[in-house]
Coordinates of C-alpha atoms in Angstrom, one line a residue:
Chain V
M1 CA -30.6 0.7 -16.2
I2 CA -27.3 0.8 -18.5
R3 CA -27.3 1.5 -22.0
F4 CA -24.2 2.0 -24.2
E5 CA -24.7 3.6 -27.7
Q6 CA -22.1 3.2 -30.1
V7 CA -19.4 4.1 -27.3
A8 CA -15.9 4.4 -28.2
K9 CA -13.1 5.2 -25.6
R10 CA -9.4 6.1 -26.9
Y11 CA -7.0 6.7 -24.4
P12 CA -4.2 9.4 -24.8
G13 CA -1.6 7.5 -26.9
G14 CA -4.0 6.2 -29.3
R15 CA -4.9 2.9 -27.7
E16 CA -8.7 2.4 -28.4
A17 CA -10.1 0.4 -25.4
L18 CA -13.7 0.3 -26.7
S19 CA -15.0 0.7 -30.2
E20 CA -18.5 1.2 -31.4
L21 CA -19.9 -0.5 -28.3
S22 CA -23.8 -0.9 -28.0
M23 CA -25.3 -2.8 -25.1
S24 CA -28.0 -2.4 -22.6
M25 CA -29.0 -3.9 -19.1
E26 CA -32.7 -3.9 -17.9
K27 CA -33.3 -2.8 -14.3
G28 CA -33.0 -5.5 -11.8
E29 CA -30.8 -7.4 -14.1
M30 CA -27.6 -9.3 -13.3
A31 CA -25.0 -9.7 -15.7
F32 CA -21.2 -10.8 -16.1
L33 CA -18.8 -8.8 -18.3
T34 CA -15.9 -11.2 -19.3
G35 CA -13.1 -11.2 -22.0
H36 CA -9.4 -11.4 -22.1
S37 CA -7.4 -8.8 -19.9
G38 CA -7.2 -5.6 -22.1
A39 CA -10.5 -6.4 -23.8
G40 CA -12.1 -3.3 -22.3
K41 CA -13.9 -4.6 -19.2
S42 CA -12.4 -2.2 -16.8
T43 CA -12.9 0.8 -19.3
L44 CA -16.5 0.0 -19.6
L45 CA -17.0 0.0 -15.7
K46 CA -14.9 3.0 -15.6
L47 CA -17.3 5.0 -18.1
I48 CA -20.3 3.8 -15.9
A49 CA -18.6 5.2 -12.8
L50 CA -17.6 8.2 -14.6
I51 CA -13.9 7.7 -13.9
E52 CA -13.3 8.0 -17.4
R53 CA -15.5 9.7 -20.2
P54 CA -16.5 8.3 -23.5
T55 CA -14.5 9.6 -26.6
R56 CA -17.6 9.1 -28.7
G57 CA -21.1 7.9 -28.1
Q58 CA -23.3 8.0 -25.1
V59 CA -23.6 6.2 -21.9
I60 CA -27.0 6.4 -20.3
I61 CA -27.3 5.2 -16.7
N62 CA -30.8 5.2 -14.9
G63 CA -32.1 7.4 -17.6
Q64 CA -29.2 10.0 -17.3
N65 CA -26.8 10.7 -20.0
T66 CA -23.4 10.7 -18.3
N67 CA -22.2 13.1 -21.0
G68 CA -24.5 15.9 -19.3
V69 CA -23.0 15.0 -15.7
S70 CA -20.5 18.0 -15.1
R71 CA -17.4 17.5 -12.9
R72 CA -19.1 19.2 -9.9
K73 CA -22.2 16.9 -10.3
I74 CA -19.9 13.7 -10.5
P75 CA -20.3 13.2 -6.6
A76 CA -24.1 13.2 -6.5
Y77 CA -24.1 10.9 -9.7
R78 CA -21.8 8.4 -8.0
R79 CA -23.8 8.1 -5.0
Q80 CA -26.4 6.2 -6.8
I81 CA -23.9 3.5 -7.9
G82 CA -22.2 1.0 -5.5
I83 CA -18.7 0.1 -6.8
V84 CA -16.7 -2.9 -5.7
F85 CA -13.0 -3.1 -6.4
Q86 CA -10.7 -6.0 -6.8
D87 CA -8.6 -4.6 -4.2
H88 CA -11.2 -3.6 -1.8
K89 CA -9.9 0.0 -1.7
L90 CA -10.6 0.1 2.2
L91 CA -8.9 2.7 4.3
Y92 CA -6.7 0.8 6.5
D93 CA -6.4 3.4 9.3
R94 CA -10.1 3.2 10.0
T95 CA -12.4 0.7 11.6
V96 CA -14.8 -1.4 9.5
M97 CA -17.5 0.7 10.9
D98 CA -16.0 3.9 9.6
N99 CA -15.2 2.1 6.2
V100 CA -18.6 0.9 5.6
G101 CA -20.3 4.0 6.8
L102 CA -18.3 6.4 4.7
P103 CA -20.8 6.8 1.8
L104 CA -23.3 7.8 4.4
V105 CA -21.0 10.1 6.2
V106 CA -20.3 11.8 2.8
Q107 CA -24.0 12.2 2.3
G108 CA -24.3 14.1 5.6
I109 CA -26.3 11.3 7.3
G110 CA -26.5 11.5 11.1
H111 CA -24.2 9.4 13.5
R112 CA -26.9 7.3 14.8
E113 CA -28.4 6.6 11.6
V114 CA -25.0 5.6 10.1
G115 CA -24.5 3.1 12.7
R116 CA -27.8 1.6 12.2
R117 CA -27.4 1.2 8.5
V118 CA -23.8 0.0 8.7
R119 CA -24.8 -2.7 11.0
A120 CA -27.4 -3.8 8.6
A121 CA -25.2 -3.8 5.7
L122 CA -22.6 -5.9 7.8
D123 CA -25.4 -8.2 8.8
Q124 CA -26.1 -8.7 5.0
V125 CA -22.5 -9.7 4.4
G126 CA -22.2 -11.8 7.4
L127 CA -19.9 -9.5 9.4
L128 CA -22.0 -8.1 12.0
G129 CA -20.0 -7.8 15.2
K130 CA -16.8 -7.0 13.5
E131 CA -17.4 -3.2 13.2
K132 CA -14.6 -2.3 15.7
L133 CA -12.0 -4.2 13.8
F134 CA -9.6 -2.6 11.4
P135 CA -9.3 -4.2 7.9
V136 CA -6.0 -5.7 8.7
A137 CA -7.5 -7.9 11.3
L138 CA -9.7 -9.5 8.6
S139 CA -8.9 -12.2 6.0
T140 CA -8.9 -11.2 2.3
G141 CA -12.4 -12.5 1.8
E142 CA -13.8 -10.9 4.9
Q143 CA -12.2 -7.5 3.5
Q144 CA -13.9 -8.1 0.3
R145 CA -17.2 -8.4 2.2
V146 CA -16.4 -5.0 3.8
G147 CA -15.8 -3.6 0.6
I148 CA -19.2 -4.9 -0.8
A149 CA -21.0 -3.9 2.6
R150 CA -19.7 -0.4 1.8
A151 CA -21.0 -0.4 -1.9
V152 CA -24.5 -1.5 -0.7
V153 CA -24.9 0.4 2.5
S154 CA -26.4 3.4 0.8
K155 CA -28.8 1.1 -1.2
P156 CA -27.8 2.0 -4.8
D157 CA -30.1 0.6 -7.5
L158 CA -26.8 -0.3 -9.5
L159 CA -23.8 -2.2 -8.2
I160 CA -20.9 -2.5 -10.3
A161 CA -17.8 -4.9 -9.5
D162 CA -14.5 -5.0 -11.2
E163 CA -13.0 -8.6 -10.6
P164 CA -14.4 -8.9 -7.0
T165 CA -13.1 -12.3 -6.7
G166 CA -9.8 -11.7 -8.6
N167 CA -7.7 -12.4 -5.4
L168 CA -9.9 -15.1 -3.8
D169 CA -9.9 -19.0 -3.9
P170 CA -12.7 -20.8 -5.5
D171 CA -14.8 -21.4 -2.4
L172 CA -14.5 -17.8 -1.3
S173 CA -15.3 -16.6 -4.9
L174 CA -18.5 -18.6 -4.9
E175 CA -19.4 -17.3 -1.5
I176 CA -19.1 -13.6 -2.9
M177 CA -20.9 -14.3 -6.0
S178 CA -23.8 -15.8 -4.1
L179 CA -23.9 -12.6 -2.0
F180 CA -24.2 -10.7 -5.2
Q181 CA -26.9 -13.1 -6.2
R182 CA -28.9 -12.2 -3.0
F183 CA -28.7 -8.6 -3.6
N184 CA -29.9 -9.0 -7.3
D185 CA -32.7 -11.0 -5.7
V186 CA -33.9 -7.8 -3.9
G187 CA -33.8 -5.8 -7.1
V188 CA -30.3 -4.5 -7.3
T189 CA -29.0 -4.3 -10.9
L190 CA -25.6 -6.0 -11.1
L191 CA -22.7 -5.7 -13.6
I192 CA -19.7 -7.9 -12.6
A193 CA -16.5 -8.0 -14.4
S194 CA -14.7 -11.5 -14.1
H195 CA -12.4 -13.4 -16.0
D196 CA -13.4 -16.5 -13.9
L197 CA -15.1 -18.2 -17.0
A198 CA -16.0 -21.4 -14.9
L199 CA -17.5 -19.6 -12.1
V200 CA -19.4 -17.4 -14.2
E201 CA -20.8 -20.3 -16.3
R202 CA -21.8 -22.1 -13.3
L203 CA -24.1 -19.3 -12.1
G204 CA -25.9 -19.3 -15.4
K205 CA -26.5 -15.4 -15.6
R206 CA -26.4 -13.3 -18.8
R207 CA -22.8 -12.8 -20.0
I208 CA -21.6 -9.9 -21.9
I209 CA -18.2 -10.8 -23.6
L210 CA -16.0 -8.1 -24.8
E211 CA -13.2 -8.7 -27.5
S212 CA -10.8 -6.1 -28.2
G213 CA -13.2 -3.5 -27.2
R214 CA -16.1 -4.9 -29.0
L215 CA -18.9 -6.9 -28.2
K216 CA -18.1 -10.5 -29.2
Q217 CA -20.6 -12.6 -31.4
G218 CA -22.7 -14.8 -29.5
S219 CA -23.2 -12.6 -26.2
Q220 CA -26.4 -11.1 -25.7
P221 CA -26.2 -7.3 -26.5
G222 CA -29.3 -6.3 -24.6
G223 CA -33.0 -6.8 -24.1
F224 CA -32.5 -10.0 -22.4
H225 CA -35.0 -11.1 -19.5
R226 CA -34.4 -13.6 -17.0
Chain R
M1 CA -26.2 -21.2 6.8
N2 CA -26.4 -18.8 9.7
R3 CA -25.3 -16.0 7.6
R4 CA -27.9 -16.8 4.7
R5 CA -30.7 -16.6 7.4
S6 CA -29.5 -13.4 8.7
V7 CA -29.5 -12.0 5.1
R8 CA -32.9 -13.2 4.3
K9 CA -34.1 -11.5 7.4
D10 CA -32.9 -8.3 6.2
T11 CA -34.6 -8.6 2.9
Q12 CA -37.9 -7.9 4.4
P13 CA -37.3 -4.2 5.7
R14 CA -35.8 -3.5 2.3
A15 CA -39.1 -3.1 0.8
P16 CA -39.6 0.6 1.5
R17 CA -36.1 1.2 0.1
R18 CA -37.3 3.5 -2.7
K19 CA -38.0 6.3 -0.3
P20 CA -35.2 9.0 -0.6
T21 CA -32.1 8.5 1.3
G22 CA -31.8 10.9 4.4
S23 CA -35.6 11.3 4.5
G24 CA -35.3 10.2 8.2
L25 CA -33.6 13.5 9.0
R26 CA -35.8 16.5 9.6
L27 CA -34.3 20.0 9.3
P28 CA -33.3 20.4 13.0
G29 CA -31.5 16.9 12.7
L30 CA -29.8 18.0 9.5
I31 CA -28.4 21.2 11.3
K32 CA -27.4 19.2 14.2
A33 CA -25.6 16.6 11.9
Y34 CA -23.8 19.5 10.2
F35 CA -22.3 20.9 13.1
T36 CA -21.6 17.6 14.7
R37 CA -19.7 16.9 11.3
H38 CA -17.7 20.2 11.7
A39 CA -17.0 19.5 15.2
Q40 CA -15.9 16.1 14.3
N41 CA -13.6 17.3 11.6
L42 CA -12.3 20.2 14.1
F43 CA -11.0 17.3 16.5
S44 CA -10.0 14.7 14.1
A45 CA -7.6 17.2 12.4
L46 CA -6.2 18.3 16.0
G47 CA -5.9 14.4 16.5
R48 CA -3.9 13.9 13.4
M49 CA -1.6 16.7 14.4
V50 CA -1.1 15.3 17.8
R51 CA -0.3 12.0 16.4
Q52 CA 2.8 13.6 14.4
P53 CA 4.1 15.8 16.9
V54 CA 7.5 16.6 15.6
G55 CA 6.2 17.6 12.0
S56 CA 3.3 19.4 13.4
L57 CA 5.3 21.4 15.9
L58 CA 7.9 22.3 13.2
T59 CA 5.3 23.7 11.1
V60 CA 3.6 25.5 14.1
T61 CA 6.8 27.0 15.2
V62 CA 7.9 28.3 11.8
I63 CA 4.5 30.0 11.4
G64 CA 4.8 31.5 15.0
I65 CA 8.4 32.8 14.2
A66 CA 6.8 34.3 11.0
L67 CA 4.2 36.1 13.0
C68 CA 6.4 37.0 15.6
L69 CA 8.1 39.7 13.7
P70 CA 5.3 42.0 12.7
V71 CA 4.0 41.6 16.3
A72 CA 7.2 42.6 17.6
L73 CA 7.6 45.7 15.3
H74 CA 4.0 46.8 16.0
L75 CA 5.1 46.8 19.8
L76 CA 8.0 48.8 18.8
V77 CA 5.9 51.4 17.1
V78 CA 3.1 51.4 19.8
N79 CA 5.9 52.0 22.5
G80 CA 7.8 54.6 20.4
K81 CA 4.6 56.5 20.2
A82 CA 4.0 56.1 24.0
I83 CA 7.6 57.6 24.5
T84 CA 7.0 60.5 22.2
S85 CA 3.6 61.4 23.4
S86 CA 5.3 62.5 26.8
W87 CA 8.0 64.4 24.9
D88 CA 5.4 66.2 23.0
S89 CA 3.9 68.1 25.9
A90 CA 7.4 68.9 27.1
V91 CA 8.3 71.0 24.2
D92 CA 10.0 74.1 25.8
L93 CA 11.3 77.2 24.2
T94 CA 14.6 78.4 25.5
A95 CA 15.1 82.2 25.3
Y96 CA 18.7 83.4 25.9
L97 CA 18.5 87.2 26.9
K98 CA 21.0 89.8 25.9
T99 CA 23.6 90.2 28.8
G100 CA 23.9 93.0 30.8
Q101 CA 20.4 93.4 32.0
S102 CA 19.3 93.9 35.5
G103 CA 17.5 91.3 37.7
D104 CA 14.4 93.3 37.8
A105 CA 14.3 93.8 34.0
V106 CA 14.6 90.0 33.6
Q107 CA 11.7 89.3 36.1
K108 CA 9.6 92.0 34.5
L109 CA 10.0 90.4 31.1
A110 CA 9.2 87.0 32.6
A111 CA 5.9 88.6 34.0
K112 CA 5.1 89.9 30.8
L113 CA 5.4 86.8 29.0
R114 CA 3.3 84.9 31.7
Q115 CA 0.4 87.1 31.0
R116 CA 0.3 86.0 27.3
S117 CA -2.6 83.5 26.5
D118 CA -0.4 81.2 24.6
I119 CA 2.1 80.6 27.3
S120 CA 1.5 78.6 30.2
N121 CA 4.6 78.9 32.4
V122 CA 8.0 80.8 32.1
D123 CA 10.9 79.7 34.5
V124 CA 13.7 82.1 35.0
I125 CA 17.3 81.0 35.3
P126 CA 19.4 83.9 36.3
A127 CA 22.9 84.2 34.9
D128 CA 24.5 84.0 38.5
K129 CA 22.7 80.9 39.5
A130 CA 23.5 79.4 36.1
L131 CA 27.3 80.1 36.4
E132 CA 27.1 78.8 40.0
E133 CA 25.7 75.5 38.6
F134 CA 28.1 75.3 35.7
R135 CA 31.1 75.8 38.0
E136 CA 29.9 73.0 40.3
L137 CA 29.1 70.5 37.6
S138 CA 31.6 71.2 35.0
G139 CA 34.9 71.1 36.8
F140 CA 36.0 74.4 35.0
G141 CA 35.9 76.1 38.4
E142 CA 39.3 77.5 38.3
A143 CA 39.1 78.4 34.7
L144 CA 36.0 80.4 35.3
D145 CA 37.7 82.2 38.2
A146 CA 39.9 83.8 35.6
L147 CA 37.0 85.4 33.9
T148 CA 36.1 89.0 34.9
S149 CA 32.5 88.9 34.0
N150 CA 29.8 86.3 33.9
P151 CA 29.6 85.1 30.2
I152 CA 26.5 83.3 30.7
P153 CA 23.3 85.2 29.8
D154 CA 19.8 85.1 31.8
V155 CA 17.7 82.5 30.4
L156 CA 14.0 82.0 30.3
V157 CA 12.3 78.7 29.8
I158 CA 9.0 79.1 28.1
R159 CA 6.3 76.5 28.0
P160 CA 3.4 77.2 25.5
T161 CA 0.0 76.2 26.4
E162 CA -1.4 72.9 25.4
E163 CA -3.2 74.0 22.4
N164 CA -0.1 75.9 21.2
L165 CA 2.1 72.8 21.2
S166 CA 2.1 72.0 17.6
A167 CA 5.4 72.5 15.6
A168 CA 3.8 75.3 13.7
S169 CA 2.5 77.4 16.4
V170 CA 5.8 76.9 18.5
K171 CA 7.8 78.1 15.5
L172 CA 5.5 80.9 15.3
L173 CA 6.0 81.9 18.8
A174 CA 9.7 81.3 18.7
D175 CA 10.1 83.8 15.7
E176 CA 8.1 86.5 17.5
L177 CA 10.1 86.1 20.7
A178 CA 13.4 86.3 18.8
A179 CA 12.5 89.7 17.3
W180 CA 12.1 91.1 20.8
K181 CA 15.1 93.5 21.8
E182 CA 15.8 91.9 25.1
I183 CA 16.1 88.5 23.7
D184 CA 19.3 87.4 21.8
L185 CA 18.3 84.0 20.8
V186 CA 15.3 81.6 21.0
Q187 CA 15.9 77.8 20.8
V188 CA 13.3 75.2 20.0
D189 CA 14.4 71.6 20.4
T190 CA 11.7 70.1 18.5
A191 CA 13.4 69.2 15.1
W192 CA 14.7 66.0 16.6
V193 CA 11.2 65.0 18.0
E194 CA 10.0 65.7 14.3
R195 CA 12.8 63.5 12.9
F196 CA 11.8 60.8 15.5
H197 CA 8.4 61.0 14.3
A198 CA 9.3 60.7 10.7
L199 CA 11.5 57.5 11.8
L200 CA 8.5 56.0 13.5
N201 CA 6.4 56.6 10.6
I202 CA 8.9 54.6 8.4
L203 CA 8.8 52.1 10.9
R204 CA 5.1 51.8 10.9
R205 CA 5.1 51.5 6.9
A206 CA 7.8 48.8 7.4
V207 CA 5.5 46.9 9.9
T208 CA 2.7 47.0 7.4
L209 CA 4.9 45.8 4.7
A210 CA 6.6 43.1 6.7
A211 CA 3.1 41.9 8.0
G212 CA 2.0 41.5 4.5
L213 CA 5.0 39.5 3.5
L214 CA 4.9 37.5 6.4
A215 CA 1.2 36.7 6.0
V216 CA 2.1 35.3 2.5
G217 CA 4.8 33.4 4.2
V218 CA 2.2 31.9 6.5
V219 CA 0.0 31.1 3.6
V220 CA 2.8 29.4 1.8
I221 CA 4.0 27.4 4.8
V222 CA 0.6 26.1 5.5
G223 CA -0.2 25.5 1.9
N224 CA 3.0 23.5 1.6
T225 CA 2.4 21.4 4.6
I226 CA -1.1 20.7 3.4
R227 CA 0.1 19.8 0.1
L228 CA 2.2 17.0 1.6
D229 CA -0.6 16.0 3.8
I230 CA -2.9 15.6 0.7
Q231 CA -0.1 13.6 -0.9
N232 CA 0.2 11.1 1.9
R233 CA -3.5 10.7 2.1
K234 CA -3.9 10.3 -1.8
N235 CA -5.6 6.9 -1.3
E236 CA -8.1 8.1 1.0
I237 CA -9.1 11.0 -1.2
E238 CA -9.5 8.7 -4.1
V239 CA -11.7 6.4 -2.3
C240 CA -13.8 9.2 -1.0
K241 CA -14.1 10.6 -4.5
L242 CA -15.3 7.0 -5.6
I243 CA -18.1 6.8 -3.3
G244 CA -19.4 10.2 -4.2
A245 CA -17.7 12.6 -1.6
S246 CA -17.9 16.3 -2.7
D247 CA -14.9 18.5 -2.9
A248 CA -16.2 20.5 0.0
F249 CA -16.2 17.2 2.2
I250 CA -12.9 16.1 1.1
R251 CA -11.5 19.6 1.6
R252 CA -13.1 20.2 5.1
P253 CA -10.3 18.1 7.2
F254 CA -7.5 19.9 5.6
L255 CA -9.0 23.3 6.3
Y256 CA -9.4 22.4 9.8
S257 CA -5.7 21.3 10.0
G258 CA -4.9 24.7 8.3
F259 CA -6.8 26.6 11.0
W260 CA -5.1 24.7 13.8
Y261 CA -1.7 25.3 12.3
G262 CA -2.2 28.9 12.1
L263 CA -3.9 29.3 15.7
G264 CA -0.9 27.2 16.9
G265 CA 1.4 29.5 15.2
A266 CA -0.3 32.6 16.4
F267 CA -0.2 31.2 20.1
I268 CA 3.7 30.6 19.8
A269 CA 4.1 34.2 18.4
L270 CA 2.2 35.6 21.4
L271 CA 4.2 33.4 23.7
V272 CA 7.5 34.5 22.3
V273 CA 6.6 38.2 22.2
N274 CA 5.0 38.1 25.7
G275 CA 8.1 36.3 27.0
T276 CA 10.5 38.9 25.4
L277 CA 8.3 41.6 27.1
L278 CA 8.9 40.1 30.4
L279 CA 12.7 39.8 29.9
L280 CA 12.9 43.5 28.9
Q281 CA 10.5 45.0 31.4
K282 CA 13.0 45.4 34.2
P283 CA 16.0 46.7 32.3
I284 CA 13.7 49.3 30.5
R285 CA 12.3 50.3 33.7
Q286 CA 16.0 50.9 34.9
V287 CA 16.9 52.8 31.7
A288 CA 13.9 54.9 32.0
G289 CA 14.6 55.6 35.8
L290 CA 17.9 56.8 34.7
Y291 CA 16.2 59.4 32.4
G292 CA 13.8 60.3 35.3
S293 CA 11.0 59.0 33.4
N294 CA 8.4 56.4 34.7
F295 CA 7.9 55.0 31.2
E296 CA 6.6 51.4 31.3
L297 CA 6.9 49.0 28.2
M298 CA 3.5 48.5 26.9
G299 CA 2.2 45.1 26.2
L300 CA -0.2 43.6 23.7
D301 CA -3.8 44.8 24.5
P302 CA -6.4 41.9 24.5
A303 CA -7.9 43.4 21.1
F304 CA -4.6 43.0 19.3
T305 CA -4.2 39.6 20.9
L306 CA -7.3 38.5 19.6
L307 CA -6.5 39.9 16.0
I308 CA -3.3 37.9 16.2
L309 CA -5.1 34.8 17.0
A310 CA -7.9 35.3 14.4
G311 CA -5.3 36.4 11.8
G312 CA -3.3 33.4 12.4
S313 CA -6.0 31.0 12.0
G314 CA -7.6 32.5 9.1
L315 CA -4.2 32.6 7.2
G316 CA -4.0 29.0 7.9
W317 CA -7.3 28.5 6.9
L318 CA -6.7 30.6 3.5
G319 CA -3.3 28.7 2.9
S320 CA -5.0 25.0 3.4
W321 CA -8.0 26.2 1.1
L322 CA -5.6 27.4 -1.6
A323 CA -3.6 24.2 -1.4
A324 CA -6.4 21.8 -1.0
T325 CA -8.5 23.2 -3.7
R326 CA -5.4 23.1 -6.2
H327 CA -4.1 19.5 -5.3
M328 CA -7.3 17.8 -4.6
R329 CA -8.1 18.2 -8.5
L330 CA -5.0 16.4 -9.3
I331 CA -6.0 13.4 -7.5
E332 CA -8.5 11.7 -9.5
P333 CA -9.4 7.9 -9.4
G334 CA -8.1 6.2 -12.3
K335 CA -5.5 8.8 -13.2
D336 CA -2.6 6.6 -12.4
S337 CA -4.1 3.1 -13.7

């Protein structure tokens, strides 16, 4: 599902965020991406979402080499990936319904179908009945779940999350993580960046540890099966 | 607990999730969805403008004023043409006869002229009558009494036929008549009509030029407004890009905003111009009446009104397209982090 081959990313200014990174994830796998801040976690996720391009090497997602995805093809490419952000990135002037439905509206799916799928997604994150509310009326944990509902509403095969529990207390974090776990149970591939080591350890999933832009000794570089 | 159960419940219908997204929509459904989406964009753009009444009104007014000028100039040209078209058919030749001819001779001459195929009418103004009129109107009565003979010649006012009204043929006729021995002088007062036409031509050029410049102005005004709009909605654009919105999708609401700005501006321009016409109607009728003309100020015809509305909204659309296409590119997720 995800394959990094000798990937390096150098930002303008000379800082090398990733160097010679190779790793892979199978379809249906769930893994945590950990490491110190500045170790390259966000960069790795950005390369998957094509927010950044690799300086060297290749990133292959779902059998597609991202180097071959032109600027114009990026929207179609991103539609197959669900992204969850630390700061939710919700639109605060729109209702929960409109926020979650946006990925479907973007794809030109009809009004009724959007409503149906949004309710299904909200049901999955336990927010059914809050469609009409605005995000500010929700708690941080609920807002993050709206963000997750938006990421899964178009049923992507791959879900990436950048510090999804960064702003949440331990209980809420665990709740969010078990939510992710349930998506994984139905076959979604998940890559979650987190520096909450205690929580990650408790979930007992595969860990990809980055250190100064390289894979740290001891983490499993790929081919790992649950 | 409750939540967990509800999630489990939904895992069952997830089995057929491999079918391509959107397969539930057949073609008519897709077309309907397309129009629904455009209609939604159209009205949500209007809604956004209404929610910021002051800013929107300012923009629309500026566009309206910019559009006003070419419309007003156009009307000036149209009315100018209307006035001169009535003058065109009133080009008369005035032939001053040599003095000392008998009344009979003058009448004979007039009859001879009337028979010509290129002349439609000849009026005779006898010298005596002219002197009488002059005495009454000028107030030089006593001075005229001092004269021993009538210094005013007999005059023939000659009107050429319709098909001989062109400047060239009138000139030809005048030259021919001037050579006649009974005629002293032939005057054609078309020179100033020609000058007026030349002026109108310049004005028409000016209208085209002004319209072009102000069209560019409208594009720039709308473009700038849309640029600010885009900057204000940077977050939204970023999020949309992250979830896979195409450029066209992101651009669409801005295009509709531009459309509304342009249309609103065109409305204001029409309002101002028609209002001005209404105010001018009466005084112009008075002036026309003083000149013995029943000239009526010509307003905007429906076709031109439509053209203004279409042109305004089209320019708005163009301005927002240019601004949106350019500035959307600059907003990319992760650019500032």
